[in-house]
Amino acid sequence: MNQTPVTVVTGFLGSGKTTLISDVLGQTPDRRLAVLVNEFGEKNVDGAILRSERLEHCEIFDLEGGLIAYSDQDAFLPTLRELQKRRHRFDHVLIETSGLAVPTAVYVVLESPEFAADFVLDATLAVVDTPLLLNRSFEADGGASQTAVQALFDAQLEQADVVVLNKIDALSEYDLLRAEGDVRARAPKVRFLELAYGAKLDPQLTLGLKLHGLQGTAHHHGPVRSSPGADGLPLEDQAALDGHSHGDLGAHLHSMGTHMHFHVHDTGWQSFTLKSTELQDAARLPTILEDLARKFPVLRAKGFAQVGSGEVQTLQAVRTRVDTETRPGVLEQSELVFIGYHINRKKVIQVLSGASGTTWE
Ligand SMILES: Nc1nc2c(ncn2[C@@H]2O[C@H](COP(=O)(O)OP(=O)(O)OP(=O)(O)O)[C@@H](O)[C@H]2O)c(=O)[nH]1
């Protein structure tokens, strides 16, 4: 049976899923890849970022409108059917689930009679924002928001074959061992742990792992011996963190019965897009986003702003940490997506408009 392998990339909001996929695409010009991007918000920023690389060996499909789910009305099934018809044109499928999804719906669809002969789950990677893990940002604290965050974070890890501890740029060996301990305590069945900076991994660690399927040929290259980061890996003895010998190698078994319950949609998670047709201030906007994350339960904000007559700023906020990049370009309007737990759109508009001195709506 010649099935097309499917790699699922999961991970909490802003952990580095798009960065990881973008890096894999850049490193595998010889493989024809289909990338399905499922965004929680109404605007697909990640799809736009991946498309901006203009890579010809891959095709990007946007799956908008929340969580990949079972229903025929959702974008996932029609897209997978389209891919099924053109299967011979792709070597591998990558699916980036939304930062608020647990990938079980994907497994159930892949294993359904309609698709099982044509697709096979290769592996599920869960990308983790390691500094946030270490500062307890994924732990319940008695409040509704953090309870929801922890439930989702743990459920994503539980579904992972490989956990990618990302954003390790400024972490010590002690921090990394602590992070490993935390992941293993939350998800004892995780099979492999990888370290990444800028979500860069050898594609051998991400594609073609064959951790599922009938053959059951669990197989993994590694460990990583050198860091792709600028300063090298902080671990002197990489084997200290190498999780490759831990865990059981039996493939996870998925079925409707065991996984349906992960898809009860928590309506507390909200997302909205704000737009402005006025020119924005490149220096002020990042500070305003930082301030918004301090004032309100905004866990993620991202988008594009016109900051000069021919300049576009990409903004990526993960809680209070904001990254920006400015490139030449002209937008119809500036657009920012906000994601959080019970965030109040009116209040965010008020602060954003007030602080920027421009109208956002
Ligand atoms: N410091 C640091 N930042 C990183 C690293 N990897 C990714 N980032 C940044 O983290 C931010 C979020 O990265 P994305 O790849 O968009 O994260 P995502 O998981 O796709 O986000 P959502 O789809 O919104 O859940 C971006 O600003 C990235 O540049 C890293 O290793 N170190």
Coordinates of N, CA, C and O in Angstrom, one line a residue, residues 29-174:
P29 N 14.1 21.2 -0.7 CA 13.7 21.6 -2.0 C 13.4 20.4 -2.9 O 12.7 20.5 -3.9
D30 N 13.9 19.2 -2.5 CA 13.7 18.0 -3.4 C 12.4 17.3 -3.1 O 12.1 16.3 -3.7
R31 N 11.6 17.7 -2.1 CA 10.4 17.0 -1.8 C 9.2 17.8 -2.1 O 9.2 19.0 -1.8
R32 N 8.2 17.2 -2.7 CA 7.0 17.9 -3.0 C 6.0 17.9 -1.8 O 5.6 16.8 -1.5
L33 N 5.8 19.0 -1.2 CA 5.1 19.0 0.0 C 3.7 19.8 -0.1 O 3.7 20.8 -0.7
A34 N 2.7 19.2 0.6 CA 1.5 20.0 0.7 C 1.4 20.4 2.2 O 1.6 19.6 3.1
V35 N 1.1 21.6 2.4 CA 1.0 22.1 3.8 C -0.3 22.7 4.1 O -0.8 23.6 3.4
L36 N -1.0 22.1 5.1 CA -2.4 22.5 5.5 C -2.2 23.3 6.7 O -1.7 22.9 7.7
V37 N -2.7 24.6 6.7 CA -2.5 25.5 7.9 C -3.9 25.8 8.5 O -4.7 26.4 7.8
N38 N -4.1 25.4 9.7 CA -5.4 25.6 10.4 C -5.2 26.7 11.4 O -4.5 26.5 12.4
E39 N -5.8 27.8 11.1 CA -5.7 29.0 12.1 C -7.0 29.1 12.9 O -8.1 28.9 12.4
F40 N -6.8 29.6 14.1 CA -8.0 29.8 15.0 C -8.7 31.1 14.5 O -9.9 31.2 14.5
G41 N -8.0 32.1 14.1 CA -8.6 33.4 13.8 C -9.2 33.4 12.4 O -9.0 32.5 11.6
E42 N -9.9 34.4 12.1 CA -10.6 34.5 10.8 C -9.6 34.8 9.7 O -9.8 34.6 8.5
K43 N -8.4 35.4 10.1 CA -7.4 35.8 9.1 C -6.2 34.8 9.2 O -5.7 34.6 10.3
N44 N -5.8 34.2 8.1 CA -4.7 33.3 8.1 C -3.4 33.9 7.9 O -2.9 34.1 6.8
V45 N -2.8 34.3 9.0 CA -1.5 35.0 9.0 C -0.4 34.0 8.6 O 0.5 34.3 7.9
D46 N -0.5 32.8 9.2 CA 0.6 31.8 9.0 C 0.7 31.4 7.6 O 1.8 31.3 7.0
G47 N -0.5 31.2 6.9 CA -0.5 30.8 5.5 C 0.2 31.9 4.7 O 1.0 31.6 3.8
A48 N -0.1 33.2 5.0 CA 0.5 34.3 4.3 C 2.0 34.3 4.5 O 2.8 34.6 3.6
I49 N 2.5 34.0 5.7 CA 3.9 34.0 6.0 C 4.6 32.9 5.2 O 5.6 33.1 4.6
L50 N 4.0 31.7 5.2 CA 4.6 30.6 4.5 C 4.6 30.9 3.0 O 5.6 30.6 2.3
R51 N 3.5 31.5 2.5 CA 3.5 31.8 1.0 C 4.5 32.8 0.6 O 5.0 32.8 -0.5
S52 N 4.9 33.7 1.6 CA 5.8 34.8 1.3 C 7.2 34.3 0.9 O 8.0 34.9 0.3
E53 N 7.4 33.0 1.3 CA 8.7 32.4 0.9 C 8.8 32.0 -0.5 O 9.9 31.8 -1.1
R54 N 7.6 32.0 -1.2 CA 7.5 31.7 -2.6 C 8.3 30.4 -3.0 O 9.2 30.4 -3.9
L55 N 8.1 29.3 -2.3 CA 8.8 28.1 -2.6 C 7.9 27.3 -3.6 O 6.7 27.1 -3.4
E56 N 8.6 26.8 -4.6 CA 7.8 26.2 -5.7 C 7.5 24.7 -5.5 O 6.6 24.2 -6.1
H57 N 8.2 24.1 -4.6 CA 8.0 22.7 -4.4 C 6.9 22.4 -3.4 O 6.7 21.2 -3.0
C58 N 6.3 23.4 -2.9 CA 5.2 23.1 -1.9 C 3.9 24.0 -2.2 O 4.0 25.0 -2.8
E59 N 2.8 23.4 -1.8 CA 1.5 24.1 -2.0 C 0.9 24.3 -0.6 O 0.9 23.4 0.2
I60 N 0.5 25.5 -0.4 CA -0.1 25.9 1.0 C -1.6 25.9 0.9 O -2.1 26.6 0.0
F61 N -2.3 25.3 1.8 CA -3.7 25.3 1.8 C -4.2 25.9 3.2 O -3.7 25.4 4.2
D62 N -5.0 26.9 3.1 CA -5.5 27.6 4.4 C -6.7 26.8 4.8 O -7.7 26.6 4.1
L63 N -6.7 26.5 6.1 CA -8.0 25.9 6.7 C -8.4 26.9 7.7 O -8.0 26.8 8.9
E64 N -9.3 27.8 7.4 CA -9.7 28.8 8.3 C -10.9 28.4 9.1 O -11.5 27.4 8.8
G65 N -11.1 29.2 10.2 CA -12.4 29.0 10.9 C -12.3 28.1 12.1 O -13.2 27.3 12.4
G66 N -11.2 28.1 12.8 CA -11.2 27.4 14.1 C -10.5 26.1 14.1 O -9.4 25.9 13.5
L67 N -11.1 25.1 14.7 CA -10.4 23.8 14.9 C -10.7 22.9 13.8 O -11.9 22.8 13.3
I68 N -9.8 22.1 13.4 CA -10.1 21.1 12.4 C -11.0 20.1 13.1 O -10.8 19.7 14.2
A69 N -12.1 19.9 12.4 CA -13.2 19.0 13.1 C -13.7 18.0 12.1 O -13.2 17.9 11.0
Y70 N -14.7 17.3 12.6 CA -15.2 16.1 11.8 C -16.1 16.5 10.7 O -16.2 15.9 9.7
S71 N -16.8 17.6 10.9 CA -18.0 17.8 10.0 C -17.5 18.1 8.6 O -16.5 18.7 8.3
D72 N -18.4 17.7 7.7 CA -18.2 17.9 6.2 C -18.1 19.4 5.8 O -17.5 19.7 4.8
Q73 N -18.7 20.2 6.7 CA -18.7 21.6 6.3 C -17.4 22.3 6.5 O -17.1 23.3 6.0
D74 N -16.5 21.7 7.3 CA -15.3 22.3 7.6 C -14.3 22.2 6.4 O -14.5 21.4 5.5
A75 N -13.3 23.0 6.5 CA -12.4 23.0 5.3 C -11.5 21.8 5.2 O -11.0 21.5 4.1
F76 N -11.3 21.1 6.3 CA -10.3 20.0 6.3 C -10.7 18.8 5.3 O -9.9 18.4 4.5
L77 N -11.9 18.3 5.4 CA -12.3 17.2 4.6 C -12.2 17.6 3.1 O -11.6 16.8 2.3
P78 N -12.8 18.7 2.7 CA -12.7 19.0 1.2 C -11.3 19.2 0.8 O -10.9 18.7 -0.3
T79 N -10.4 19.7 1.6 CA -9.0 19.9 1.2 C -8.3 18.6 1.1 O -7.6 18.3 0.2
L80 N -8.6 17.7 2.1 CA -8.0 16.4 2.0 C -8.5 15.6 0.8 O -7.7 14.8 0.2
R81 N -9.7 15.8 0.5 CA -10.3 15.1 -0.7 C -9.6 15.6 -2.0 O -9.2 14.8 -2.9
E82 N -9.3 16.9 -2.0 CA -8.6 17.5 -3.2 C -7.2 16.9 -3.2 O -6.7 16.5 -4.3
L83 N -6.5 16.8 -2.1 CA -5.2 16.2 -2.1 C -5.2 14.7 -2.5 O -4.3 14.3 -3.1
Q84 N -6.3 14.1 -2.0 CA -6.4 12.6 -2.4 C -6.4 12.4 -3.9 O -5.8 11.5 -4.4
K85 N -7.1 13.3 -4.5 CA -7.2 13.2 -6.0 C -5.9 13.4 -6.7 O -5.6 12.9 -7.7
R86 N -5.1 14.3 -6.1 CA -3.8 14.7 -6.7 C -2.6 14.1 -5.9 O -1.5 14.7 -5.8
R87 N -2.9 13.0 -5.3 CA -1.9 12.4 -4.4 C -0.5 12.2 -5.0 O 0.5 12.3 -4.4
H88 N -0.5 11.7 -6.2 CA 0.8 11.4 -6.9 C 1.6 12.7 -7.0 O 2.8 12.5 -7.3
R89 N 1.1 13.9 -6.8 CA 1.9 15.1 -7.0 C 2.6 15.5 -5.7 O 3.3 16.5 -5.6
F90 N 2.3 14.8 -4.6 CA 3.0 15.1 -3.3 C 3.7 14.0 -2.7 O 3.2 12.8 -2.7
D91 N 4.9 14.3 -2.1 CA 5.6 13.2 -1.4 C 5.2 13.2 0.1 O 5.3 12.1 0.7
H92 N 4.7 14.3 0.6 CA 4.5 14.3 2.1 C 3.5 15.5 2.3 O 3.5 16.5 1.7
V93 N 2.6 15.2 3.3 CA 1.7 16.3 3.7 C 2.1 16.7 5.1 O 2.3 15.9 6.0
L94 N 2.1 18.1 5.4 CA 2.3 18.6 6.7 C 1.0 19.3 7.1 O 0.5 20.1 6.3
I95 N 0.6 19.1 8.3 CA -0.6 19.8 8.8 C -0.2 20.6 10.1 O 0.3 20.0 11.0
E96 N -0.4 21.9 10.0 CA -0.2 22.8 11.2 C -1.5 23.0 11.8 O -2.4 23.6 11.2
T97 N -1.7 22.4 13.0 CA -3.0 22.6 13.6 C -3.0 24.0 14.3 O -1.9 24.5 14.6
S98 N -4.1 24.5 14.6 CA -4.2 25.8 15.3 C -3.6 25.6 16.7 O -3.6 24.5 17.3
G99 N -3.1 26.7 17.3 CA -2.5 26.6 18.6 C -3.5 26.3 19.7 O -3.1 26.0 20.8
L100 N -4.7 26.3 19.3 CA -5.8 25.9 20.3 C -6.4 24.6 20.0 O -7.5 24.3 20.5
A101 N -5.8 23.8 19.2 CA -6.4 22.5 18.8 C -5.6 21.3 19.3 O -4.4 21.5 19.6
V102 N -6.3 20.2 19.5 CA -5.6 19.0 19.8 C -5.8 18.2 18.6 O -6.9 18.1 18.0
P103 N -4.7 17.5 18.1 CA -4.8 17.0 16.7 C -5.6 15.7 16.5 O -5.5 15.1 15.5
T104 N -6.3 15.3 17.5 CA -7.0 14.0 17.4 C -8.0 13.9 16.3 O -8.2 12.8 15.7
A105 N -8.6 15.0 15.9 CA -9.6 15.0 14.8 C -8.9 14.6 13.5 O -9.5 13.9 12.7
V106 N -7.7 15.0 13.4 CA -6.9 14.7 12.2 C -6.7 13.2 12.1 O -6.9 12.6 11.1
Y107 N -6.3 12.6 13.3 CA -6.0 11.1 13.3 C -7.3 10.4 12.8 O -7.2 9.4 12.1
V108 N -8.4 10.8 13.4 CA -9.7 10.1 13.1 C -10.0 10.1 11.6 O -10.4 9.1 11.0
V109 N -9.8 11.3 11.0 CA -10.1 11.4 9.6 C -9.1 10.6 8.8 O -9.5 9.9 7.9
L110 N -7.8 10.6 9.1 CA -6.8 9.8 8.4 C -7.1 8.4 8.5 O -6.9 7.6 7.5
E111 N -7.6 7.9 9.6 CA -7.9 6.5 9.8 C -9.3 6.0 9.3 O -9.6 4.9 9.3
S112 N -10.1 7.0 8.8 CA -11.4 6.6 8.3 C -11.3 5.9 7.0 O -10.3 6.0 6.3
P113 N -12.3 5.1 6.7 CA -12.3 4.3 5.5 C -12.0 5.1 4.2 O -11.4 4.6 3.3
E114 N -12.5 6.3 4.2 CA -12.3 7.1 3.0 C -10.9 7.5 2.7 O -10.4 7.6 1.6
F115 N -10.0 7.6 3.8 CA -8.7 8.1 3.6 C -7.6 7.1 4.0 O -6.4 7.3 3.6
A116 N -7.9 6.0 4.7 CA -6.9 5.1 5.3 C -6.0 4.5 4.3 O -4.8 4.3 4.6
A117 N -6.5 4.2 3.1 CA -5.6 3.5 2.1 C -4.7 4.5 1.5 O -3.6 4.1 0.9
D118 N -5.0 5.8 1.5 CA -4.1 6.8 0.8 C -3.2 7.6 1.7 O -2.2 8.2 1.2
F119 N -3.5 7.7 2.9 CA -2.7 8.6 3.8 C -2.3 7.8 5.1 O -3.1 6.9 5.5
V120 N -1.2 8.1 5.6 CA -0.8 7.5 6.9 C -0.1 8.5 7.8 O 0.7 9.3 7.3
L121 N -0.5 8.5 9.1 CA 0.2 9.4 10.0 C 1.6 9.1 10.1 O 2.0 7.9 10.4
D122 N 2.5 10.0 9.9 CA 4.0 9.7 10.0 C 4.4 10.0 11.4 O 4.9 9.1 12.1
A123 N 4.1 11.2 11.9 CA 4.4 11.5 13.3 C 3.7 12.8 13.7 O 3.3 13.6 12.8
T124 N 3.5 13.0 15.0 CA 3.0 14.2 15.5 C 4.1 14.9 16.3 O 4.7 14.3 17.2
L125 N 4.4 16.1 15.9 CA 5.4 16.9 16.6 C 4.7 18.0 17.4 O 3.8 18.6 16.9
A126 N 5.1 18.1 18.7 CA 4.5 19.2 19.5 C 5.6 20.2 19.8 O 6.6 19.8 20.3
V127 N 5.4 21.5 19.3 CA 6.5 22.5 19.6 C 6.1 23.2 20.9 O 5.0 23.6 21.1
V128 N 7.2 23.4 21.7 CA 6.9 24.0 23.0 C 7.8 25.3 23.1 O 8.9 25.3 22.8
D129 N 7.1 26.3 23.6 CA 7.8 27.6 24.0 C 8.5 27.3 25.3 O 7.9 27.4 26.4
T130 N 9.8 26.9 25.3 CA 10.4 26.4 26.5 C 10.5 27.5 27.6 O 10.2 27.2 28.8
P131 N 10.9 28.8 27.3 CA 10.9 29.8 28.3 C 9.6 29.9 29.0 O 9.5 30.1 30.2
L132 N 8.5 29.9 28.2 CA 7.2 30.0 28.9 C 6.9 28.8 29.7 O 6.3 28.9 30.8
L133 N 7.3 27.6 29.3 CA 7.1 26.4 30.1 C 7.8 26.6 31.4 O 7.3 26.3 32.5
L134 N 9.0 27.1 31.4 CA 9.9 27.2 32.6 C 9.3 28.3 33.5 O 9.5 28.1 34.7
N135 N 8.7 29.3 33.0 CA 8.2 30.3 33.9 C 6.7 30.0 34.3 O 6.0 30.9 34.7
R136 N 6.3 28.8 34.1 CA 5.0 28.3 34.6 C 3.8 28.9 33.9 O 2.7 29.0 34.4
S137 N 4.0 29.3 32.6 CA 2.9 29.9 31.9 C 1.9 28.9 31.4 O 0.8 29.3 30.9
F138 N 2.1 27.6 31.6 CA 1.2 26.6 31.1 C 0.6 25.9 32.4 O 0.2 24.7 32.3
E139 N 0.6 26.6 33.5 CA 0.1 25.9 34.7 C -1.1 26.6 35.2 O -1.2 27.8 35.2
A140 N -2.1 25.8 35.7 CA -3.3 26.3 36.2 C -3.0 27.1 37.5 O -2.1 26.7 38.2
D141 N -3.7 28.2 37.7 CA -3.4 29.0 38.9 C -4.7 29.3 39.7 O -4.8 30.2 40.5
G142 N -5.7 28.5 39.4 CA -7.0 28.8 40.0 C -8.0 29.6 39.2 O -9.2 29.5 39.3
G143 N -7.4 30.3 38.2 CA -8.3 31.2 37.3 C -8.7 30.4 36.1 O -8.1 29.4 35.7
A144 N -9.8 30.8 35.5 CA -10.3 30.1 34.3 C -9.4 30.1 33.1 O -9.2 29.1 32.5
S145 N -8.7 31.2 32.9 CA -7.8 31.3 31.8 C -6.7 30.3 31.8 O -6.5 29.5 30.9
Q146 N -6.0 30.3 33.0 CA -4.8 29.4 33.1 C -5.3 27.9 33.1 O -4.5 27.0 32.7
T147 N -6.5 27.7 33.7 CA -7.0 26.3 33.7 C -7.2 25.8 32.3 O -6.8 24.7 31.9
A148 N -7.7 26.7 31.5 CA -8.0 26.3 30.0 C -6.6 26.1 29.3 O -6.5 25.2 28.5
V149 N -5.7 27.0 29.6 CA -4.3 26.9 29.0 C -3.7 25.6 29.3 O -3.2 24.9 28.5
Q150 N -3.7 25.2 30.6 CA -3.0 24.0 31.0 C -3.7 22.8 30.4 O -3.0 21.8 29.9
A151 N -5.0 22.8 30.4 CA -5.7 21.6 29.8 C -5.3 21.4 28.3 O -5.0 20.3 27.9
L152 N -5.3 22.5 27.6 CA -4.9 22.4 26.2 C -3.5 22.0 26.0 O -3.1 21.1 25.2
F153 N -2.6 22.6 26.7 CA -1.2 22.4 26.6 C -0.9 20.9 26.9 O -0.2 20.2 26.1
D154 N -1.4 20.4 28.0 CA -1.2 19.0 28.3 C -1.8 18.0 27.3 O -1.1 17.0 26.9
A155 N -2.9 18.4 26.8 CA -3.6 17.5 25.8 C -2.8 17.4 24.5 O -2.6 16.4 23.9
Q156 N -2.2 18.6 24.1 CA -1.3 18.6 22.9 C -0.1 17.7 23.1 O 0.3 16.9 22.3
L157 N 0.5 17.9 24.3 CA 1.7 17.0 24.6 C 1.4 15.6 24.6 O 2.2 14.7 24.1
E158 N 0.2 15.3 25.2 CA -0.2 13.9 25.3 C -0.3 13.2 23.9 O -0.1 12.0 23.8
Q159 N -0.6 14.0 22.9 CA -0.8 13.4 21.5 C 0.5 13.4 20.8 O 0.5 12.9 19.6
A160 N 1.6 13.9 21.3 CA 2.8 14.0 20.5 C 3.7 12.8 20.6 O 3.7 12.1 21.6
D161 N 4.3 12.5 19.4 CA 5.4 11.5 19.4 C 6.7 12.2 19.7 O 7.5 11.6 20.4
V162 N 6.9 13.4 19.2 CA 8.1 14.1 19.3 C 7.8 15.5 19.9 O 6.9 16.2 19.4
V163 N 8.5 15.8 21.0 CA 8.3 17.2 21.6 C 9.5 18.0 21.2 O 10.7 17.5 21.4
V164 N 9.3 19.1 20.6 CA 10.4 20.0 20.2 C 10.5 21.1 21.2 O 9.6 22.0 21.3
L165 N 11.5 21.1 22.1 CA 11.7 22.2 23.0 C 12.3 23.4 22.3 O 13.5 23.3 22.0
N166 N 11.5 24.3 21.9 CA 12.0 25.4 21.1 C 12.3 26.7 21.9 O 12.0 26.7 23.1
K167 N 12.9 27.6 21.3 CA 13.3 28.9 21.9 C 14.3 28.7 23.0 O 14.2 29.3 24.0
I168 N 15.3 27.8 22.8 CA 16.2 27.5 23.8 C 17.4 28.5 23.8 O 18.4 28.3 24.5
D169 N 17.3 29.6 23.0 CA 18.5 30.5 22.8 C 19.2 30.9 24.1 O 20.4 30.9 24.2
A170 N 18.4 31.3 25.1 CA 19.0 31.9 26.3 C 18.9 30.9 27.5 O 19.0 31.4 28.6
L171 N 18.8 29.6 27.2 CA 18.6 28.7 28.4 C 19.9 28.0 28.8 O 20.7 27.6 27.9
S172 N 20.0 27.7 30.0 CA 21.1 26.9 30.5 C 20.8 25.4 30.5 O 19.7 25.0 30.3
E173 N 21.9 24.6 30.7 CA 21.7 23.2 30.7 C 20.7 22.8 31.8 O 19.9 21.9 31.6
Y174 N 20.8 23.5 33.0 CA 19.9 23.2 34.1 C 18.4 23.4 33.7 O 17.6 22.6 33.9

